[in-house]
Structure formats: structure tokens, C-alpha cells
Amino acid sequence: MTLLSVENVSKSFAGVRVLRDVSFDVRPGEVLGLVGENGAGKSTVLSLITGLLAPDAGTVRFDGARVHSGIRAWSPHRARAAGIASVHQELSLNPHQSVAENVFLGAWPTRGGLVRHRDLVARARPLLSRVGLDVDPLTRAGRLPLGAQQLVELAKALTGDPRLLILDEATSALDDDQVRAVFRVVDELRAAGKSVVIVTHRMGELFAVSDRMTVLKDGEVVATRERAATDHDDLVKLMVGRELSDMFPPKSKDTAAVPAEPVLTVRGLAVPGSCAGIDLDLVPGRVIGLGGLQGQGQREVLRALFGLRRHSGQIDMDGRPCRLATPREAIRRGIGYVPEDRKTEGLHIAHSVRANLSLPSLRALAPARSLTTVSRRQEARLVAGLVDSMRIKASSPAQEVRRLSGGNQQKVALAKWLPTKPRVLLLAEPTRGIDVGTKRQIYHHLRELADSGMAVLVTSGDTMELVGLCDEVAVMYEGSIVDRLVGAELTEERLVHASVVGQEVTHV
Ligand SMILES: Nc1ncnc2c1ncn2[C@@H]1O[C@H](COP(=O)(O)OP(=O)(O)OP(=O)(O)O)[C@@H](O)[C@H]1O
Ligand SMILES: [Mg+2]
């Protein structure tokens, strides 16, 4: 028995084939994991199921009915009415409306033309608790941290009691606790005979929930496997086309050999309403992590250091006091920043891959330091080098960034800083939405940058990433640093413990 079947589907964009003869099916009460590298075609095939796109060839059937291929035109509205709900990495909430209003968007209880807020709130409560979200339903959605907003999206998807739930990297902005809440919902759905298709680049999550996994590579299905018949290495090999060893590079050699002075010292940094009393020493050659549950002030620390947030406290660079009041000042002093929200802060999505990649390097590319004449040849070389080393999948350097897959946009946001050789590199969630092969590449790249004398500060909700990548992790809780883990203390267990308990772990 199948609930959904995708049969020999193909799709091209502007003559470029993105899906070729893709077939897979989903049974009732089954969780199917859909995996593949960035740009493999996962989101595209899901868009065919949710009616956002139509295939060039092939058929999609839902519950026995042919929904594509001319029988009747599928649309997001029809898909939703038939019981298909989806949550994406991209948020679709209206930030100015309340959580409850967002959850029931388009279906508000009204009387005499007026929205009945009491009803709305009462109906939102059980849904919010089902997704493990403890917030006032009247809070404006835009005020919640990203992860909580993502859970509101999930609550919204659950309103129509869907028969098929699609999660396209819906967990990538969540911390471990929140991911567990999502998986509880997935388990409930499965137990009730409903189906789920999940896309995630976190392999641990994939194995934790999927019954079967379908691997896409360059727009084609290369394998579908029962969970019991595969393992992590097998799957990665299918996805990437080769084995992946040493996910994380070796950590910095004992820095005592060369007692490096911090390039940036932070004492008592405070951002009103977000964090206070933050002390950090950013040392060339070291990768420092800022851990903790989501929204404990990590992001604001980075934003303050890049001059995006008003802050107080003492910041010294090379031992001399410095002001970081604007991003311009920060850049001038050699600070680079890869923000969490690339769409609005990190990229010019309507511009080309080339323009985005070369923007921070324009000064270096302009001969004789005139900003008006950029050397096209040098620019082309720089862009080609970055596309190659970060494995950015674009049809050409002229492709608009908004036409790239999510993970490839992310790579552009990160790659553009690399040639500027900042002395301090601040990164928020550097590998969110990135496939395993490229993740490995990014970890090794960051370590090389550190080894060449850069000081790196990184936030991440992925504990494994912080433990594998960083030399030291400062754990934040409610705006303060509550613990610092170095060397043998830096384990996932300690990190998770300090994150939830919010105090220094007593050494046992
Ligand atoms: N509207 C579009 N116009 C042109 N090309 C597109 C468009 N949408 C997607 N593509 C291309 O189709 C390919 C597949 O993209 P898709 O978003 O399906 O990848 P994905 O597997 O979801 O990757 P990721 O893991 O990065 O999200 C990419 O190379 C992308 O550039
Ligand atoms: Mg995608």
C-alpha cells in the first residue's frame, strides 16, 4: 500500500535538468528520509508534491489519485486540502502577528466579522504544547528566537491533521531539545498511521526517525534503503560518491609553544536585554565556540562584536581599546561576520553568485585602490577558486543567488569572507543546511584559517560540531557565560549538561 508515489518525474529550470526520472513512494505509517548533497534536488521534488511546481514529465499520485500529469492541476491549496502539510527551513510566519494568529492563518474563528481572540488562543494552546513550545500564544511571532518560530511553523502544519507531513530541513535551526519535541510529533504521526517525509543534513537525526531512506544524487535516485539495511557510512558514500574520513580536523597544537597574544579581548560586554558580563579572549590560531541552548545571547555577542548592536564593556584589539560601533569599523579592523540569517543579512539574493562572492574583496580587486575599476580577470579567478573549493553548485557565476539551493546559498555567504583574510572571523551556525561532505570541507577550512593566524569565534546549536571543531567552548545561559570547556572537558555530555543546567558543572 502506498500513500504517495512519485513516478519517473523529471524537471528542468531554464534548460538545466534538475530531476531525472525520479521515483519513490511513501507508505501509510512510514517515515521516509530523503537525503542528498546540496543541490541534489530534494526541495524541488518536494515542491512537486506540495503543488508549488509541476513536473515536466512523470506522475505524482496521492492516495491513489493522479495529481499531476494533466488529470487535474495540483496546487498548494489542493495539496493542503488533500492532507499534505509542509514545514521548510524558510520561515513563512508573519512576524507582526501573534503566535496564535500565525498557527491558524486563514482560518481564524470570527463572530460578526471580528476575530475571536479568546477562541484562537484556546485552540492554539494544545497545538503549541504538542510541539513542546511554552510561549504565550499572544506573543508576536517575530519576537521569538528562530527555533521557536520553526516550532510555530510545525504547529501550523499540524492544524489540518495532515496525512502526510513534509519536513524540509525543518529541524536545522533547532537545538537538541527542540529536535526531540519534533521527533515526538513524528512518532505520534507514525503511530496514528500518518506519513512523514523528512529532509535533514544531520545524519544522526535521519537515522533516529526514518524507516527508509531515499538518496538523491545530481537529480537522480541512486538508492532506497531500509534503515536496518544501511548505516551512516554506506549512506554518506551513496550521497557523496566516496567515503568520508576524519570529519573533524585535528585541533590546534599546544598554543603554549607560541604564546599568542589575543587579537581581541572582551571584558564585561553587555547588550541590553540580551547578554552581560561577557569575557572572551580571541587568540590567533584558536577556534572558540559559543554554546548553549538557543537564544541565550550567543547571537547578540557576535552582532555586538561586528558593530551591529549597541553595547557596553571593554573591547581591546592588539592591546589597545577599540570601538566597534558600526560594521564598517569592524571590517576596517579586520573582523568578518557570517550571520545566521543569510537571506536578509548575509547575501544579496537578487544578485549573481559572482557579485556576492567578490563584494567583500572589491577593494583588493581594484587596481590602484580605485573602487571604480575592478579587474574582471582577477574577479573571475577569485570567484572560480571559491566556487571550486566550497563546491558551490551553480549553473554559472552569473546565476542569481536566490536560484541556488538553500545549502549553496549558505556556502556563498561563508565563502565570500574567505579571501578577505579577516583577523577575526565571527560565524553564526556556519554549517546549517550544509550537506555532510561540504560540512567536512568547512571544518577543515576553518581550521586552516585558524592555523594561518586567524581567531575564530563560532556559535552553533549542533553540540557535535562544537565538540569536534573547537579548541574551547564557552557555554551561555540567559545572557551569561556559565562554563568554559577545554581539552578533555570538552565532551558532548558536559556541553549538554552545562547548557541545560545553566551553571558550572561540578567536576566529578
Ligand atoms: N527556480 C530555479 N531556477 C533555477 N534553478 C533552480 C531553481 N530552483 C532550484 N534550482 C536548481 O535546482 C537544483 C536543485 O535544487 P534544490 O533546491 O532542489 O536542492 P536541494 O537538494 O534541496 O539542496 P539543499 O540541500 O541545498 O537544500 C539546484 O542546482 C538549484 O540551483
Ligand atoms: Mg533544499
Coordinates of C-alpha atoms and ligand atoms in Angstrom, one line a residue:
M1 CA 0.0 0.0 0.0
T2 CA 1.2 3.5 -0.8
L3 CA 0.0 6.9 0.2
L4 CA 2.3 8.9 -2.1
S5 CA 4.1 7.8 -5.2
V6 CA 6.4 9.8 -7.3
E7 CA 6.9 8.1 -10.7
N8 CA 9.6 8.9 -13.2
V9 CA 9.4 12.6 -12.6
S10 CA 11.7 15.0 -14.4
K11 CA 12.1 18.7 -14.1
S12 CA 14.3 21.3 -15.7
F13 CA 14.9 25.0 -14.9
A14 CA 15.9 27.1 -17.9
G15 CA 17.2 24.1 -19.8
V16 CA 19.1 22.7 -16.8
R17 CA 17.9 19.3 -15.8
V18 CA 17.4 19.2 -12.0
L19 CA 15.4 16.0 -11.6
R20 CA 15.7 13.0 -13.9
D21 CA 13.3 10.0 -13.7
V22 CA 12.9 10.3 -10.0
S23 CA 10.7 7.6 -8.4
F24 CA 10.0 6.7 -4.8
D25 CA 6.9 6.1 -2.6
V26 CA 5.8 6.6 0.9
R27 CA 3.5 4.1 2.7
P28 CA 1.0 5.0 5.4
G29 CA 2.6 5.0 8.9
E30 CA 6.0 5.4 7.4
V31 CA 8.8 8.0 7.8
L32 CA 10.9 8.4 4.6
G33 CA 14.2 10.2 4.8
L34 CA 15.2 12.0 1.6
V35 CA 18.9 12.7 1.5
G36 CA 21.5 14.1 -0.8
E37 CA 24.1 16.8 -1.2
N38 CA 23.2 20.5 -1.5
G39 CA 21.6 21.0 -4.9
A40 CA 20.7 17.3 -5.4
G41 CA 17.1 18.2 -6.0
K42 CA 15.4 17.4 -2.7
S43 CA 13.4 20.6 -2.2
T44 CA 12.5 20.6 -5.9
V45 CA 10.9 17.2 -5.7
L46 CA 9.1 18.2 -2.6
S47 CA 7.7 21.2 -4.4
L48 CA 6.1 18.9 -6.9
I49 CA 4.4 17.0 -4.1
T50 CA 3.1 20.2 -2.4
G51 CA 1.9 21.6 -5.7
L52 CA 4.3 24.6 -5.9
L53 CA 5.8 23.3 -9.1
A54 CA 4.6 21.0 -11.9
P55 CA 6.9 18.2 -13.3
D56 CA 7.9 18.3 -17.0
A57 CA 7.3 14.6 -17.2
G58 CA 6.2 11.8 -14.9
T59 CA 3.4 11.4 -12.4
V60 CA 2.7 12.1 -8.8
R61 CA -0.1 10.1 -7.1
F62 CA -1.5 10.8 -3.7
D63 CA -3.9 8.4 -2.1
G64 CA -4.4 6.7 -5.5
A65 CA -5.3 9.8 -7.4
R66 CA -3.1 11.2 -10.1
V67 CA -2.4 14.7 -9.0
H68 CA -0.1 15.7 -11.8
S69 CA 0.3 14.9 -15.4
G70 CA -2.8 16.6 -16.7
I71 CA -5.5 14.8 -14.9
R72 CA -6.0 17.7 -12.7
A73 CA -3.7 20.6 -11.9
W74 CA -2.2 20.2 -8.5
S75 CA -1.7 23.4 -6.4
P76 CA -0.6 24.2 -2.9
H77 CA -4.2 24.8 -1.9
R78 CA -5.4 21.4 -3.2
A79 CA -2.4 19.6 -1.7
R80 CA -3.2 21.1 1.6
A81 CA -6.9 20.2 1.3
A82 CA -5.9 16.7 0.5
G83 CA -3.9 16.4 3.7
I84 CA -0.4 17.3 2.7
A85 CA 1.3 19.8 5.1
S86 CA 4.9 21.0 5.0
V87 CA 7.4 22.9 7.0
H88 CA 10.5 24.4 5.4
Q89 CA 13.7 25.9 6.6
E90 CA 12.5 29.2 5.3
L91 CA 10.0 30.8 7.7
S92 CA 6.6 31.8 6.4
L93 CA 5.3 33.4 9.6
N94 CA 4.0 36.9 9.7
P95 CA 6.3 38.4 12.3
H96 CA 3.8 41.1 13.3
Q97 CA 1.0 38.7 14.1
S98 CA 0.7 36.7 17.3
V99 CA 1.7 33.1 17.5
A100 CA -1.9 32.0 17.7
E101 CA -2.8 34.1 14.6
N102 CA 0.0 32.5 12.7
V103 CA -0.9 29.0 13.7
F104 CA -4.4 29.4 12.3
L105 CA -3.6 31.7 9.5
G106 CA -6.5 32.0 7.1
A107 CA -8.8 30.1 9.5
W108 CA -9.4 32.5 12.4
P109 CA -12.6 31.9 14.4
T110 CA -14.7 35.0 13.9
R111 CA -18.0 36.4 15.1
G112 CA -19.7 39.3 13.4
G113 CA -16.6 39.8 11.3
L114 CA -14.3 40.1 14.3
V115 CA -11.6 37.7 15.2
R116 CA -12.4 35.9 18.4
H117 CA -9.0 36.0 20.1
R118 CA -10.1 34.1 23.2
D119 CA -11.1 31.1 20.9
L120 CA -7.9 31.5 18.9
V121 CA -5.7 31.3 22.0
A122 CA -7.6 28.4 23.4
R123 CA -7.3 26.4 20.3
A124 CA -3.6 27.3 19.8
R125 CA -2.6 26.1 23.3
P126 CA -2.8 22.4 22.8
L127 CA -1.1 22.6 19.4
L128 CA 1.8 24.6 20.9
S129 CA 2.2 22.2 23.8
R130 CA 2.1 19.3 21.3
V131 CA 5.2 20.7 19.7
G132 CA 6.8 21.4 23.0
L133 CA 6.5 25.2 22.8
D134 CA 5.9 27.0 26.1
V135 CA 5.1 30.5 24.9
D136 CA 2.2 32.9 25.3
P137 CA 0.0 32.4 22.2
L138 CA -0.4 36.2 22.1
T139 CA 3.4 36.9 21.7
R140 CA 4.2 38.4 18.4
A141 CA 5.9 35.7 16.3
G142 CA 8.7 37.9 15.2
R143 CA 9.9 38.3 18.8
L144 CA 10.6 34.6 19.2
P145 CA 14.0 33.1 18.5
L146 CA 14.4 31.3 15.2
G147 CA 14.0 27.8 16.7
A148 CA 10.7 28.7 18.4
Q149 CA 9.4 30.2 15.2
Q150 CA 10.2 27.0 13.5
L151 CA 8.1 25.1 16.0
V152 CA 5.3 27.5 15.4
E153 CA 5.5 26.6 11.8
L154 CA 5.2 22.9 12.8
A155 CA 2.1 23.7 14.9
K156 CA 0.6 25.5 12.0
A157 CA 1.3 22.5 9.7
L158 CA -0.5 20.2 12.2
T159 CA -3.7 22.2 12.3
G160 CA -5.4 20.4 9.5
D161 CA -4.5 17.0 10.9
P162 CA -2.3 16.1 7.9
R163 CA -2.0 12.6 6.4
L164 CA 1.5 13.5 5.0
L165 CA 3.8 15.8 6.7
I166 CA 6.8 17.1 4.8
L167 CA 9.8 18.4 6.9
D168 CA 12.4 20.1 4.6
E169 CA 15.2 20.9 6.9
A170 CA 12.7 22.0 9.4
T171 CA 15.0 20.9 12.3
S172 CA 18.1 22.7 11.2
A173 CA 17.5 25.8 13.3
L174 CA 16.6 23.8 16.4
D175 CA 18.5 22.8 19.4
D176 CA 18.6 19.2 20.7
D177 CA 15.6 19.6 23.0
Q178 CA 13.5 21.1 20.2
V179 CA 14.5 18.4 17.8
R180 CA 13.3 15.8 20.3
A181 CA 10.0 17.6 20.5
V182 CA 9.7 17.4 16.7
F183 CA 10.5 13.7 16.7
R184 CA 7.9 13.1 19.4
V185 CA 5.4 14.6 16.9
V186 CA 6.8 12.4 14.1
D187 CA 6.5 9.3 16.2
E188 CA 2.9 10.2 17.1
L189 CA 2.0 10.6 13.5
R190 CA 3.6 7.4 12.5
A191 CA 1.7 5.6 15.3
A192 CA -1.5 7.1 14.0
G193 CA -0.8 5.7 10.5
K194 CA 0.2 9.1 9.1
S195 CA 3.3 9.5 6.9
V196 CA 6.3 11.8 7.0
V197 CA 8.9 12.8 4.5
I198 CA 11.9 14.3 6.2
V199 CA 15.0 16.1 4.7
T200 CA 17.9 16.7 7.1
H201 CA 21.6 17.1 6.7
R202 CA 22.1 15.8 10.3
M203 CA 22.7 12.2 9.8
G204 CA 22.1 11.3 13.4
E205 CA 18.6 12.7 13.1
L206 CA 17.9 10.9 9.9
F207 CA 18.7 7.5 11.5
A208 CA 16.8 8.4 14.6
V209 CA 13.5 8.8 12.8
S210 CA 13.4 7.3 9.3
D211 CA 12.1 3.9 8.4
R212 CA 13.5 4.0 4.9
M213 CA 15.9 6.4 3.1
T214 CA 16.0 7.5 -0.5
V215 CA 19.2 9.0 -1.7
L216 CA 19.2 11.6 -4.5
K217 CA 22.4 12.5 -6.3
D218 CA 22.5 15.1 -9.1
G219 CA 18.8 14.8 -9.5
E220 CA 18.6 11.0 -9.7
V221 CA 17.6 8.4 -7.2
V222 CA 20.7 6.3 -6.5
A223 CA 19.2 4.1 -3.8
T224 CA 16.4 3.5 -1.4
R225 CA 17.3 1.5 1.7
E226 CA 15.5 0.2 4.8
R227 CA 17.1 1.7 7.8
A228 CA 18.1 -1.7 9.1
A229 CA 19.9 -2.4 5.8
T230 CA 22.2 0.6 5.9
D231 CA 24.4 2.6 8.1
H232 CA 25.9 6.1 8.3
D233 CA 29.0 5.3 6.2
D234 CA 27.0 3.5 3.5
L235 CA 24.6 6.3 3.2
V236 CA 27.2 9.0 3.0
K237 CA 29.1 7.1 0.4
L238 CA 25.9 6.9 -1.7
M239 CA 25.3 10.6 -1.3
V240 CA 28.8 11.9 -1.8
G241 CA 30.1 9.2 -4.1
R242 CA 33.1 8.4 -1.8
E243 CA 34.0 7.6 1.7
L244 CA 34.4 10.4 4.2
S245 CA 37.0 10.0 6.8
D246 CA 38.1 12.4 9.5
M247 CA 35.1 14.6 9.6
F248 CA 36.9 17.0 12.0
P249 CA 40.5 18.2 11.6
P250 CA 43.0 17.9 14.4
K251 CA 42.7 20.7 16.9
S252 CA 45.3 23.4 17.4
K253 CA 48.7 22.3 18.5
D254 CA 49.5 23.3 22.0
T255 CA 49.4 27.0 21.8
A256 CA 51.8 27.3 24.7
A257 CA 54.7 26.7 22.2
V258 CA 53.9 30.1 20.7
P259 CA 52.2 32.1 23.5
A260 CA 49.9 34.0 21.1
E261 CA 48.5 37.3 22.4
P262 CA 44.8 37.7 22.0
V263 CA 44.0 39.8 19.0
L264 CA 40.7 40.7 20.6
T265 CA 39.9 40.9 24.3
V266 CA 36.4 41.4 25.5
R267 CA 35.7 42.3 29.1
G268 CA 32.2 42.8 30.6
L269 CA 30.5 43.0 27.2
A270 CA 26.8 43.7 27.6
V271 CA 24.0 44.2 25.1
P272 CA 20.9 45.5 26.9
G273 CA 18.3 42.8 27.2
S274 CA 20.5 40.0 25.7
C275 CA 23.7 39.4 27.5
A276 CA 26.0 40.9 30.1
G277 CA 29.4 40.3 31.7
I278 CA 30.8 38.5 28.7
D279 CA 34.6 37.9 28.8
L280 CA 36.4 36.5 25.8
D281 CA 39.9 36.2 24.6
L282 CA 40.1 35.6 20.9
V283 CA 43.5 34.3 20.1
P284 CA 45.1 33.7 16.6
G285 CA 45.1 30.0 15.8
R286 CA 42.2 29.1 18.1
V287 CA 38.6 28.3 17.3
I288 CA 36.4 29.3 20.2
G289 CA 32.8 28.1 20.3
L290 CA 29.8 29.8 22.0
G291 CA 27.4 27.0 23.0
G292 CA 24.3 26.7 25.0
L293 CA 20.6 26.3 24.2
Q294 CA 19.2 28.5 21.5
G295 CA 18.7 32.2 22.2
Q296 CA 20.9 32.5 25.3
G297 CA 22.6 35.6 23.9
Q298 CA 25.2 33.9 21.6
R299 CA 24.0 35.7 18.5
E300 CA 24.0 39.1 20.2
V301 CA 27.6 38.7 21.3
L302 CA 28.6 38.2 17.6
R303 CA 26.4 41.0 16.5
A304 CA 27.9 43.4 19.1
L305 CA 31.4 42.5 18.0
F306 CA 30.6 43.2 14.4
G307 CA 29.1 46.6 15.4
L308 CA 25.6 45.7 14.8
R309 CA 24.3 46.0 18.3
R310 CA 24.8 48.9 20.8
H311 CA 26.9 47.5 23.6
S312 CA 28.9 48.4 26.6
G313 CA 32.1 46.9 28.1
Q314 CA 35.8 47.0 27.3
I315 CA 37.0 45.7 23.9
D316 CA 40.7 45.8 23.1
M317 CA 42.3 45.0 19.8
D318 CA 46.0 44.2 19.9
G319 CA 46.0 45.5 23.5
R320 CA 44.5 48.9 22.6
P321 CA 40.9 49.9 23.3
C322 CA 38.8 49.9 20.3
R323 CA 35.3 51.0 19.4
L324 CA 33.2 48.7 17.3
A325 CA 30.1 50.9 16.8
T326 CA 29.4 50.0 13.2
P327 CA 30.1 47.1 10.8
R328 CA 32.3 49.5 8.8
E329 CA 34.6 49.9 11.8
A330 CA 34.6 46.2 12.4
I331 CA 35.5 45.4 8.9
R332 CA 38.2 48.0 8.8
R333 CA 39.8 46.4 11.8
G334 CA 39.8 43.0 10.2
I335 CA 36.6 41.4 11.6
G336 CA 34.5 39.3 9.3
Y337 CA 31.0 38.1 10.1
V338 CA 28.9 35.3 8.7
P339 CA 25.4 35.9 10.1
E340 CA 22.7 33.4 11.0
D341 CA 20.0 34.8 8.7
R342 CA 21.7 34.9 5.3
K343 CA 18.6 35.8 3.4
T344 CA 18.5 39.3 4.9
E345 CA 21.9 39.9 6.4
G346 CA 24.4 37.7 4.6
L347 CA 23.5 37.8 0.9
H348 CA 22.2 40.0 -1.9
I349 CA 19.9 37.3 -3.2
A350 CA 18.8 39.1 -6.3
H351 CA 22.4 39.5 -7.4
S352 CA 24.7 37.0 -9.0
V353 CA 26.9 34.4 -7.3
R354 CA 29.9 36.3 -8.7
A355 CA 28.8 39.7 -7.3
N356 CA 28.1 38.2 -3.9
L357 CA 31.4 36.4 -3.7
S358 CA 33.5 39.3 -4.8
L359 CA 31.8 42.1 -2.9
P360 CA 33.9 41.9 0.3
S361 CA 37.1 41.7 -1.8
L362 CA 36.3 44.6 -4.1
R363 CA 38.9 46.8 -2.5
A364 CA 41.6 44.2 -3.1
L365 CA 40.4 43.6 -6.7
A366 CA 40.5 47.2 -7.7
P367 CA 43.9 48.1 -9.2
A368 CA 45.5 51.2 -7.7
R369 CA 42.9 51.2 -4.9
S370 CA 40.3 52.8 -7.1
L371 CA 36.9 51.3 -6.4
T372 CA 35.5 52.0 -9.8
T373 CA 37.6 49.7 -11.9
V374 CA 37.6 46.2 -10.7
S375 CA 39.9 43.8 -12.5
R376 CA 37.4 41.4 -14.2
R377 CA 40.0 38.8 -14.7
Q378 CA 41.1 38.7 -11.1
E379 CA 37.5 38.7 -10.1
A380 CA 36.8 35.7 -12.3
R381 CA 39.7 33.9 -10.9
L382 CA 38.7 34.6 -7.3
V383 CA 35.1 33.5 -7.9
A384 CA 36.2 30.4 -9.7
G385 CA 38.5 29.4 -6.9
L386 CA 35.8 29.9 -4.3
V387 CA 33.2 28.0 -6.3
D388 CA 35.6 25.2 -6.6
S389 CA 36.9 25.0 -3.1
M390 CA 33.5 25.3 -1.5
R391 CA 31.9 23.2 -4.1
I392 CA 29.2 25.7 -4.8
K393 CA 26.7 24.3 -7.3
A394 CA 25.5 27.0 -9.6
S395 CA 24.8 26.8 -13.3
S396 CA 27.2 29.7 -13.8
P397 CA 28.8 32.5 -11.8
A398 CA 26.1 34.8 -13.3
Q399 CA 23.2 32.8 -11.7
E400 CA 21.2 34.7 -9.2
V401 CA 21.8 33.6 -5.6
R402 CA 18.1 33.2 -5.0
R403 CA 18.0 30.4 -7.6
L404 CA 20.5 28.4 -5.7
S405 CA 19.5 25.6 -3.4
G406 CA 19.4 26.5 0.3
G407 CA 22.8 24.9 1.1
N408 CA 24.5 26.5 -1.8
Q409 CA 23.3 30.0 -0.7
Q410 CA 24.8 29.2 2.6
K411 CA 28.1 28.3 1.1
V412 CA 28.2 31.7 -0.8
A413 CA 27.5 33.6 2.5
L414 CA 30.5 31.9 4.1
A415 CA 32.8 31.7 1.1
K416 CA 32.8 35.4 0.3
W417 CA 34.7 36.2 3.5
L418 CA 37.5 33.8 3.0
P419 CA 39.6 35.8 0.5
T420 CA 39.5 38.9 2.7
K421 CA 41.6 37.1 5.3
P422 CA 40.0 38.7 8.3
R423 CA 42.0 38.6 11.6
V424 CA 38.9 37.7 13.5
L425 CA 36.1 35.6 11.9
L426 CA 32.7 35.5 13.6
L427 CA 30.4 32.8 12.4
A428 CA 26.8 32.0 13.4
E429 CA 25.7 28.5 12.6
P430 CA 28.2 28.1 9.8
T431 CA 27.0 24.7 8.6
R432 CA 23.3 25.0 9.0
G433 CA 21.7 23.4 5.9
I434 CA 25.0 22.1 4.6
D435 CA 25.5 18.6 3.4
V436 CA 27.9 16.3 5.2
G437 CA 30.6 16.3 2.5
T438 CA 30.8 20.1 2.5
K439 CA 30.5 20.3 6.2
R440 CA 33.7 18.4 6.5
Q441 CA 35.2 20.7 4.0
I442 CA 34.1 23.8 6.0
Y443 CA 35.5 22.3 9.3
H444 CA 38.9 21.7 7.6
H445 CA 38.8 25.2 6.0
L446 CA 38.1 26.9 9.3
R447 CA 41.0 25.0 10.9
E448 CA 43.3 26.0 8.2
L449 CA 42.3 29.6 8.6
A450 CA 43.0 29.4 12.3
D451 CA 46.3 27.7 11.7
S452 CA 47.2 30.6 9.4
G453 CA 46.7 33.0 12.3
M454 CA 43.0 33.8 12.3
A455 CA 41.0 33.9 15.5
V456 CA 37.7 32.2 15.0
L457 CA 34.5 32.6 17.1
V458 CA 31.6 30.4 16.2
T459 CA 28.1 29.7 17.6
S460 CA 26.3 26.5 16.9
G461 CA 23.3 24.6 18.1
D462 CA 25.0 21.4 17.0
T463 CA 26.8 20.0 20.0
M464 CA 28.8 17.5 18.0
E465 CA 30.0 20.3 15.8
L466 CA 31.2 22.4 18.7
V467 CA 33.0 19.5 20.3
G468 CA 34.6 18.3 17.1
L469 CA 35.7 21.7 15.8
C470 CA 36.5 24.0 18.7
D471 CA 39.5 24.3 21.0
E472 CA 37.4 25.8 23.7
V473 CA 33.6 26.3 24.2
A474 CA 32.1 29.0 26.3
V475 CA 28.6 27.9 27.3
M476 CA 26.0 30.6 27.6
Y477 CA 22.9 30.6 29.7
E478 CA 20.4 33.5 30.0
G479 CA 22.9 36.0 28.7
S480 CA 26.0 35.0 30.7
I481 CA 28.9 32.6 30.2
V482 CA 28.3 29.9 32.8
D483 CA 31.0 27.4 31.9
R484 CA 34.1 27.1 29.7
L485 CA 35.1 23.7 28.4
V486 CA 38.6 23.0 27.2
G487 CA 40.6 19.9 26.3
A488 CA 39.4 16.7 27.9
E489 CA 36.4 18.5 29.5
L490 CA 35.1 19.4 26.1
T491 CA 32.6 16.5 25.6
E492 CA 29.1 16.4 24.2
E493 CA 27.8 15.3 27.6
R494 CA 29.4 18.1 29.5
L495 CA 28.3 20.6 26.9
V496 CA 24.7 19.5 27.0
H497 CA 24.7 19.4 30.8
A498 CA 26.1 22.9 31.2
S499 CA 23.6 24.2 28.6
V500 CA 20.6 23.0 30.4
V501 CA 21.6 23.3 33.9
G502 CA 23.0 26.8 33.4
Q503 CA 25.8 26.6 35.8
E504 CA 29.3 25.3 36.0
V505 CA 29.3 21.6 36.1
T506 CA 30.9 20.4 39.3
H507 CA 33.8 18.3 38.4
V508 CA 33.3 14.7 39.4
Ligands
LIG1 N1 13.8 28.4 -9.6 C1 15.0 27.9 -10.0 N2 15.7 28.3 -11.1 C2 16.8 27.8 -11.5 N3 17.4 26.8 -10.8 C3 16.8 26.3 -9.7 C4 15.6 26.8 -9.3 N4 15.2 26.1 -8.2 C5 16.2 25.2 -8.0 N5 17.2 25.3 -8.9 C6 18.4 24.5 -9.0 O1 18.0 23.1 -8.9 C7 19.0 22.4 -8.2 C8 18.3 21.6 -7.1 O2 17.9 22.5 -6.1 P1 17.1 22.0 -4.8 O3 16.7 23.2 -4.1 O4 16.1 21.0 -5.1 O5 18.3 21.3 -4.0 P2 18.3 20.6 -2.6 O6 18.6 19.1 -2.8 O7 17.1 20.9 -1.8 O8 19.6 21.2 -1.9 P3 19.9 21.8 -0.4 O9 20.3 20.7 0.4 O10 21.0 22.8 -0.6 O11 18.6 22.5 0.1 C9 20.0 23.4 -7.7 O12 21.1 23.3 -8.5 C10 19.3 24.7 -7.9 O13 20.3 25.7 -8.3
MG2 MG 16.7 22.2 -0.2

